GROMACS .gro file of C-alpha atoms in nm:
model
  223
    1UNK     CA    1 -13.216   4.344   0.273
    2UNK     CA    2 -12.904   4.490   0.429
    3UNK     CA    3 -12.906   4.895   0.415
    4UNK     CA    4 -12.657   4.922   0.155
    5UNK     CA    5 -12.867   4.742  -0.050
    6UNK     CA    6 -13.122   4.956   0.057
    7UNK     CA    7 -12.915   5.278  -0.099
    8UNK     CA    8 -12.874   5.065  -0.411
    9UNK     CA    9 -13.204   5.014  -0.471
   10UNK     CA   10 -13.299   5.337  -0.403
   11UNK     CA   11 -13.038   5.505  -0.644
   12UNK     CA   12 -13.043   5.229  -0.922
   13UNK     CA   13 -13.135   5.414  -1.216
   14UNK     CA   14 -12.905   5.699  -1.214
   15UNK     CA   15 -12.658   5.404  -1.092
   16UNK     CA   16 -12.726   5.210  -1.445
   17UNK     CA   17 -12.737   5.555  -1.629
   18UNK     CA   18 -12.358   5.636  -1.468
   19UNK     CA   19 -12.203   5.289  -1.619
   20UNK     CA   20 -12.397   5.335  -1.949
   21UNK     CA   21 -12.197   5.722  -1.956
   22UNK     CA   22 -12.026   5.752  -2.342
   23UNK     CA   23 -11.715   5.813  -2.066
   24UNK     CA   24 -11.704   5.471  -1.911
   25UNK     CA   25 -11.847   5.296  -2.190
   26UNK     CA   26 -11.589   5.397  -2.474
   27UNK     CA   27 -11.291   5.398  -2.198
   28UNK     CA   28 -11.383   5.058  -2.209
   29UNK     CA   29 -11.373   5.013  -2.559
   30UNK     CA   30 -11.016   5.205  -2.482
   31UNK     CA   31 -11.111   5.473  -2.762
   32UNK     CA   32 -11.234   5.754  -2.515
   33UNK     CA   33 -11.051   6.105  -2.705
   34UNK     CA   34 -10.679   6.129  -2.519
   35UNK     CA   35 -10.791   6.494  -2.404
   36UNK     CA   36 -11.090   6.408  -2.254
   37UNK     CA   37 -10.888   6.120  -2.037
   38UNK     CA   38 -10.610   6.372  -1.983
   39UNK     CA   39 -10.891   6.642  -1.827
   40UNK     CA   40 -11.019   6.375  -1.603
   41UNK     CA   41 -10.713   6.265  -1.451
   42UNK     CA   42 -10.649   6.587  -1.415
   43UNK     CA   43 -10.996   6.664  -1.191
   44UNK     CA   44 -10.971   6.353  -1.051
   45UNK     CA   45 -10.625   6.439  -0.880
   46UNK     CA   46 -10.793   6.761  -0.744
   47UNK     CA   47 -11.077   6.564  -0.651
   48UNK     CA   48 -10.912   6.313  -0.442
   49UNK     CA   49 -10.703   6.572  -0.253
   50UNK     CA   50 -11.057   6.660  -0.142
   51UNK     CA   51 -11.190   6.348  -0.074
   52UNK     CA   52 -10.881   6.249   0.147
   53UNK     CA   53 -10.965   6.558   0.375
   54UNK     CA   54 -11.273   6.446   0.392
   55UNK     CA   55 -11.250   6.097   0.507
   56UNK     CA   56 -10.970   6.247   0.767
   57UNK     CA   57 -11.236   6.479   0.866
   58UNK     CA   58 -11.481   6.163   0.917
   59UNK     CA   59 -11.222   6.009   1.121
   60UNK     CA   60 -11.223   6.248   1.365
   61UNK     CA   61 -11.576   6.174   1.447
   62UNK     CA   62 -11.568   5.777   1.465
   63UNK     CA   63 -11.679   5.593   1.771
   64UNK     CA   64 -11.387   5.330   1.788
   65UNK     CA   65 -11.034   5.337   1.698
   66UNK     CA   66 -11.083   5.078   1.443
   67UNK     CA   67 -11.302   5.303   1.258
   68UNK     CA   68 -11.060   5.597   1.339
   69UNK     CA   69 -10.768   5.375   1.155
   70UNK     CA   70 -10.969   5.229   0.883
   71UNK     CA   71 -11.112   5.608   0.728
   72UNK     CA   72 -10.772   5.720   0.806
   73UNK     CA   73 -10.607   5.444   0.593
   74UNK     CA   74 -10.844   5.501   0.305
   75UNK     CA   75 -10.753   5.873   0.336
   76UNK     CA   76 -10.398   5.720   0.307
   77UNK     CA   77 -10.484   5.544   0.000
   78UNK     CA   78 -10.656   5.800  -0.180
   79UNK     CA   79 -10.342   6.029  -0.162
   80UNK     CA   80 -10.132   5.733  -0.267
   81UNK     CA   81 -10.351   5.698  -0.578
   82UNK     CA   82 -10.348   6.047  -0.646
   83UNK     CA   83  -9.954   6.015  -0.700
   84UNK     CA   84  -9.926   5.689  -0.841
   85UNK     CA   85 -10.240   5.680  -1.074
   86UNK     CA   86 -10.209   6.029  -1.191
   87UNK     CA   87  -9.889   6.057  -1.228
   88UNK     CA   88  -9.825   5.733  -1.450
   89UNK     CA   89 -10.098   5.964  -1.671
   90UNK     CA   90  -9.976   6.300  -1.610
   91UNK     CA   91  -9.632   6.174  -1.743
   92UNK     CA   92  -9.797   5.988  -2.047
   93UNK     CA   93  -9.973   6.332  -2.140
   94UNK     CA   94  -9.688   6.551  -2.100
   95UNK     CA   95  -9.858   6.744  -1.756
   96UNK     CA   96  -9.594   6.865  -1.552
   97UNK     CA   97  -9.653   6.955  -1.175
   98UNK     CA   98  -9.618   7.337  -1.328
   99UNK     CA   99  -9.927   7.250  -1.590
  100UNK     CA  100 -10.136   7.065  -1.313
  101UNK     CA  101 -10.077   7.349  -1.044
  102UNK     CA  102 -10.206   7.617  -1.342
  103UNK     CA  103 -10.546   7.398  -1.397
  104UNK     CA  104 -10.795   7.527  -1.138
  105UNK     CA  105 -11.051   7.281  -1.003
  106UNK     CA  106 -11.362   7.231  -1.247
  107UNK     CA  107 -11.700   7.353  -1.102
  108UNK     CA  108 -11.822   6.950  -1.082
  109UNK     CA  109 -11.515   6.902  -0.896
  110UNK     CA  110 -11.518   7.181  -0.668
  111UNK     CA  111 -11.897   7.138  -0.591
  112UNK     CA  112 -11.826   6.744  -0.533
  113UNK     CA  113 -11.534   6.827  -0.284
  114UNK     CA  114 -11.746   7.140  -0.140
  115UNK     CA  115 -12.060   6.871  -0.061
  116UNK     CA  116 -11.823   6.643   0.084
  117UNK     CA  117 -11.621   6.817   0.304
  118UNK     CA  118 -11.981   7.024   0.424
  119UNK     CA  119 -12.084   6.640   0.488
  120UNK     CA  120 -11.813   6.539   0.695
  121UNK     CA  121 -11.760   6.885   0.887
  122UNK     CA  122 -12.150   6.986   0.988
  123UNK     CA  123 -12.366   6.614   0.933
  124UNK     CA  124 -12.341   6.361   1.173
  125UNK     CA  125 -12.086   6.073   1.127
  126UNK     CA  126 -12.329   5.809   0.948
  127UNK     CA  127 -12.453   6.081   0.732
  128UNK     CA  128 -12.040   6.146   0.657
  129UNK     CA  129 -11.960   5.752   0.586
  130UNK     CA  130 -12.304   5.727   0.313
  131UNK     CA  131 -12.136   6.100   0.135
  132UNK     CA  132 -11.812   5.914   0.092
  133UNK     CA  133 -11.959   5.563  -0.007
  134UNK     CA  134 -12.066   5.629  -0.361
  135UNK     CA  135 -11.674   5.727  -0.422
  136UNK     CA  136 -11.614   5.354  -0.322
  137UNK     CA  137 -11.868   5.178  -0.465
  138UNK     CA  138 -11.912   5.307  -0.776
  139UNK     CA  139 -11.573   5.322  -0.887
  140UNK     CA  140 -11.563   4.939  -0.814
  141UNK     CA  141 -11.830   4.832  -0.979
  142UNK     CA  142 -11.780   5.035  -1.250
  143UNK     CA  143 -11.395   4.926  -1.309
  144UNK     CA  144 -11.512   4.558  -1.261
  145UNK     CA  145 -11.749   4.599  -1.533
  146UNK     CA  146 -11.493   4.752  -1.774
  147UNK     CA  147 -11.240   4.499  -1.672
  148UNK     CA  148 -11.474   4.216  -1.822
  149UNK     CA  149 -11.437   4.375  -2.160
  150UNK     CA  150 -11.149   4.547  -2.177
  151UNK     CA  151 -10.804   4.375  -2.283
  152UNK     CA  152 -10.476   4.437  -2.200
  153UNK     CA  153 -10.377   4.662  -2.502
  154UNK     CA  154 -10.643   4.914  -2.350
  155UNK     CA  155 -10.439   5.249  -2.329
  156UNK     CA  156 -10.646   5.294  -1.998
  157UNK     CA  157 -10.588   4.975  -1.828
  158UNK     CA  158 -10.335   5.102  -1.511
  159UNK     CA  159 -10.642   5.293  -1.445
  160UNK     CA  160 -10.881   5.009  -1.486
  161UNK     CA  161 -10.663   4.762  -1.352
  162UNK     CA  162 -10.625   4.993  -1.004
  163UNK     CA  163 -11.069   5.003  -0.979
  164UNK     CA  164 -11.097   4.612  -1.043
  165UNK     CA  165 -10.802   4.534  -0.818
  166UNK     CA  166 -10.804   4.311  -0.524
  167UNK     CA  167 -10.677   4.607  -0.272
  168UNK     CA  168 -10.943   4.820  -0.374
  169UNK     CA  169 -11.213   4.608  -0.369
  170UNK     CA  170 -11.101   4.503  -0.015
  171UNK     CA  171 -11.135   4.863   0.121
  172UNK     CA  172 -11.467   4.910  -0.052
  173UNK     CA  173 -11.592   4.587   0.162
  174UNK     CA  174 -11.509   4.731   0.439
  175UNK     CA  175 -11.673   5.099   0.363
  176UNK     CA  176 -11.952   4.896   0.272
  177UNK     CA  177 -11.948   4.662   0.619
  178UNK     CA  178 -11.923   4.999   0.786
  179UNK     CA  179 -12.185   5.131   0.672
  180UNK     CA  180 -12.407   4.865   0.709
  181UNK     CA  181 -12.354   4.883   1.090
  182UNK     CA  182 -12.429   5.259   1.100
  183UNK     CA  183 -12.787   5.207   0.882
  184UNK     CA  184 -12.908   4.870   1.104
  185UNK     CA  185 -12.802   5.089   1.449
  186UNK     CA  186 -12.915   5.466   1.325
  187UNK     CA  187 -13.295   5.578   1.379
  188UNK     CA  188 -13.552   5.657   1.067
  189UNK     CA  189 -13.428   6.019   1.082
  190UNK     CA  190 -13.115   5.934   1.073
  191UNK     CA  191 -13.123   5.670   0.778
  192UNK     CA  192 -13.323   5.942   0.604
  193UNK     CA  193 -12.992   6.167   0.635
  194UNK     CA  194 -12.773   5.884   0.512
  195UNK     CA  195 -12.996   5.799   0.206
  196UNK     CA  196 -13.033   6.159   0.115
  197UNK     CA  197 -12.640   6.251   0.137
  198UNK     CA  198 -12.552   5.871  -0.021
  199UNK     CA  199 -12.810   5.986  -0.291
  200UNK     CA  200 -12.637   6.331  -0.360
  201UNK     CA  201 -12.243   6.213  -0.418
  202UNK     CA  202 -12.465   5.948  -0.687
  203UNK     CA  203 -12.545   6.240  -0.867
  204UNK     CA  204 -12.221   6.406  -0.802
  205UNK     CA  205 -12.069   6.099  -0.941
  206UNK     CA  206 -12.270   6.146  -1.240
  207UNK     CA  207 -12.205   6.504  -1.316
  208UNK     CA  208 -11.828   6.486  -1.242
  209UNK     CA  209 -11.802   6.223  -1.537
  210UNK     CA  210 -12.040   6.420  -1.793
  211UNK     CA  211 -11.835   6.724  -1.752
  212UNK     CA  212 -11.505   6.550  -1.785
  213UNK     CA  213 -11.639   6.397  -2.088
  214UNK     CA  214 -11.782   6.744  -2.208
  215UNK     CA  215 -11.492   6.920  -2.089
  216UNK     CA  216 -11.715   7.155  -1.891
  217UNK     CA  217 -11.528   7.408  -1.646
  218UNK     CA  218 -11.684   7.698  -1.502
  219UNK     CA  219 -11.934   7.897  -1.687
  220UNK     CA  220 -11.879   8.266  -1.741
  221UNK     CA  221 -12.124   8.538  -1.743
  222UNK     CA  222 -12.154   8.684  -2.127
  223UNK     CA  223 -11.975   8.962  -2.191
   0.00000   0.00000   0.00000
């Protein structure tokens, strides 16, 4: 068993409960509520601002340059999704840069991005690479699975279509080769770290779906 198969195993039931989410299942039944999509796309644009800092900040601690160019890259590609993605959808909901810039990051959003980024700054560079995985992973299995139901009249399907993709799913492999290497050469302690912090963004993964579909932001003390 490799060691990402390893983490799989490890996280497989709240892996099974994220794809069986009323988000991903009735976005691939392409009758998830317009508001609820619009809210997402809307976190998710914060979100990968985030996540592109942190997978710059990973770079920075690589051993080789190869590493050092392939994290950079993917921080490359996250901000290119983040304007092509979102704003195909901002546009088709009527968000304006003025409207985006007034929506504050949710609390699953900021706490995602705030794990992250503490990942990437203060854990060791294996533990960094299994916090950024699920982001990978998850995303492309989970827009595979839609795009095996889902048909081209899906009102979701540039986002689908950019999960299942072919360039995605090639920088996933190689996240996932990378990682691989780190787990077979780390020590027990320091597997331990990676499966705990690969573990965590799981969860986060989780949680920033519920509350998009929920529409959760940050509570408020009563009054």
């Amino acid at each position: 068993m490799s060691f990402t198969q390893d983490l799989a195993q490890a996280t497989a039931p709240l892996q099974r409960q994220i794809h069986d989410m009323p988000f991903n299942r009735e976005l691939a039944e392409g009758r998830l509520d317009p508001e609820t999509f619009q809210g997402y796309i809307i976190q998710d644009a914060h979100y990968l601002e985030g996540f592109a800092r942190a997978l710059a900040l990973a770079a920075a601690k690589a051993p080789d340059a190869p590493t050092v160019a392939q994290l950079s890259g993917s921080a490359a590609g996250a901000i290119a999704v983040e304007r092509e993605l979102h704003a195909h959808y901002m546009g088709l909901f009527g968000v304006s840069a003025d409207d985006f810039a007034k929506i504050e990051p949710s609390a699953a959003c900021d706490h995602y991005v705030s794990f992250l980024l503490r990942s990437a700054t203060t854990g060791d560079f294996p533990e960094a690479v299994a916090a950024l995985l699920p982001c990978f992973w998850i995303y492309r299995d989970i827009g595979r699975e839609i795009a095996q139901v889902s048909g081209d009249a899906n009102p979701y399907a540039a986002w689908i279509a950019t999960y299942s993709g072919e360039t995605f799913d090639k920088s996933v492999e190689r996240m996932l080769a990378l990682t691989d290497r780190l787990g077979a050469r780390a020590d027990d302690a320091a597997r331990k770290r990676m499966h705990r912090a690969f573990a965590r963004s799981c969860w986060h993964e989780w949680r920033f779906w519920d509350s998009a579909y929920h529409r959760e932001s940050w509570r408020r003390p009563a009054a």
